[in-house]
């Protein structure tokens, strides 16, 4: 697949070493204004201002907070799926570990929940790397199998892990909320939760943005584009994959930690198939390898899922059908569709086609 | 500079490369020819670390069999591929930047000054000027091959292995490529190993020629002598005109 649109808007490789001089076609400097940067900033600005409009509705605010949590996870997962080509199926596992790490430390060890964020992030990163060490030397399909196995054993492990304080089948509940100064976060006032979630979501956006648009990003995109060629140019597949898996696990564990304190409950249920499928749809719908598409996909899925609540058990059926439709109609998701539309307009406007006309690429 | 000792690689029962030994002098242009399936590309994959077999491979006296591809690149051995698969989501320059940075970062071999000062010079040397900003996916085969070659050169190699650099090109493009390869050798002093089907190109540009057949060295020596050898002719009939 082609991740890049046209030169100047989205690009990857390195912007030249010092003294080398920039050339036409070099990666634009970070934060140069293009669609990716524009959409990211736009998204953050809208989210920052949205409470002015919907701040009165705790219900809507809740949906937004949940969207931001899963938006961050979608971005982290897409870093692996869409950019690095690492087929990790254990992403929800990193999330659950982040949640458990933070919950267990605050409930069993009395640690301040804020520290739990660091603990959750660390748990996600460490486990991701530990899982990566044996699996990333293997071919793609085995990475998928191994991470799926990890995801599958995690739930029974957490259930039997009552002795170390996982709470067994029931999990851990309630979980201490955050406090700032003397103020304790409560469910009836969503505003503080919202802005903490936004802060964490922005962390995910920034980390992913710079991971993708940096020299490091160029290396894993290169591996994804053409693995043998990338290796022949001196890139260590193992090292790069391990690093990106660590980054992804870190962000996912971070969001998991917040989730635990926000929902005040964490149980093996988070490892259920439903959550996994939701996450798949978020990434697919937003656009695999189309930053920040997967985050936008998360908002759509969370709100859609809420609107479809009255269908109860049929909800998953509808979502299943949605996956089929997306894969068939818009395999590159919303962002892919935007790309196509943009190219269509550009070609219309600029026919006869100029040599720099892209879009035929994929 | 490069030495192979009894290198063997089996794929199941099949010996793709069988007890192959040869040595390469610095500055040499070394050709490899042979029928399809003779094991030519397998030899490249063994040298560049994409495959591991038995036997020993030395580069500058240092054993390199068992190393990973990126480690071999860092020693100063670059390669191209039969079918060029550049980074399609990047521009030409971005492809080269990958080689320029990752080919040298963490380099363990002796650092050699490149015969070019910056990428712009390298780009004009291979003949890609004006196409720097083009997304590689929009290039035709010849330019894709040049992009892959230039990216490999950007790693500042001392030895470059070219897998059918002329394959699939028009007569004019093949001629240009051949001239470019000769300049790499004469002007830049690069040691070259090239796999090629086009015998005329090999006899013209190589110092020595290896004919592989069924993974074994059929003949190795001065190109004109080798290609006139009846055994070689028999082996290559139907191939050299293909």
Tab-separated table of C-alpha atoms in Angstrom, chain A residues 96 99-108 154-176 259-261 263-271:
chain	number	residue	atom	x	y	z
A	96	UNK	CA	-5.288	-4.591	30.241
A	99	UNK	CA	-4.980	-0.994	33.661
A	100	UNK	CA	-4.143	-3.781	36.109
A	101	UNK	CA	-0.718	-2.365	36.916
A	102	UNK	CA	-2.152	0.986	37.866
A	103	UNK	CA	-5.178	-0.458	39.686
A	104	UNK	CA	-3.160	-2.989	41.652
A	105	UNK	CA	-0.546	-0.460	42.695
A	106	UNK	CA	-3.133	2.011	43.890
A	107	UNK	CA	-5.494	-0.481	45.556
A	108	UNK	CA	-3.033	-3.006	46.933
A	154	UNK	CA	-3.829	-13.243	29.740
A	155	UNK	CA	-7.460	-13.525	30.782
A	156	UNK	CA	-7.111	-16.931	32.511
A	157	UNK	CA	-3.838	-15.759	34.057
A	158	UNK	CA	-5.497	-12.700	35.547
A	159	UNK	CA	-8.353	-14.850	36.779
A	160	UNK	CA	-6.115	-17.298	38.629
A	161	UNK	CA	-3.810	-14.482	39.719
A	162	UNK	CA	-5.966	-13.611	42.726
A	163	UNK	CA	-3.074	-14.381	45.042
A	164	UNK	CA	-1.046	-11.502	43.641
A	165	UNK	CA	-4.014	-9.182	43.859
A	166	UNK	CA	-5.662	-9.236	40.451
A	167	UNK	CA	-9.039	-9.784	42.081
A	168	UNK	CA	-9.681	-12.940	40.124
A	169	UNK	CA	-12.732	-13.152	37.939
A	170	UNK	CA	-14.395	-10.112	39.472
A	171	UNK	CA	-11.337	-7.986	38.956
A	172	UNK	CA	-10.573	-4.877	40.989
A	173	UNK	CA	-13.295	-2.447	41.989
A	174	UNK	CA	-13.683	0.237	43.077
A	175	UNK	CA	-10.481	1.967	42.078
A	176	UNK	CA	-9.344	5.179	43.670
A	259	UNK	CA	-9.096	3.696	31.910
A	260	UNK	CA	-8.859	1.743	35.161
A	261	UNK	CA	-9.275	4.830	37.327
A	263	UNK	CA	-14.203	3.419	35.001
A	264	UNK	CA	-13.213	2.486	38.584
A	265	UNK	CA	-13.256	-1.155	37.597
A	266	UNK	CA	-10.901	-3.478	35.812
A	267	UNK	CA	-11.638	-7.132	35.200
A	268	UNK	CA	-10.696	-9.814	32.664
A	269	UNK	CA	-13.767	-8.717	30.733
A	270	UNK	CA	-11.668	-6.012	29.085
A	271	UNK	CA	-9.944	-8.884	27.291
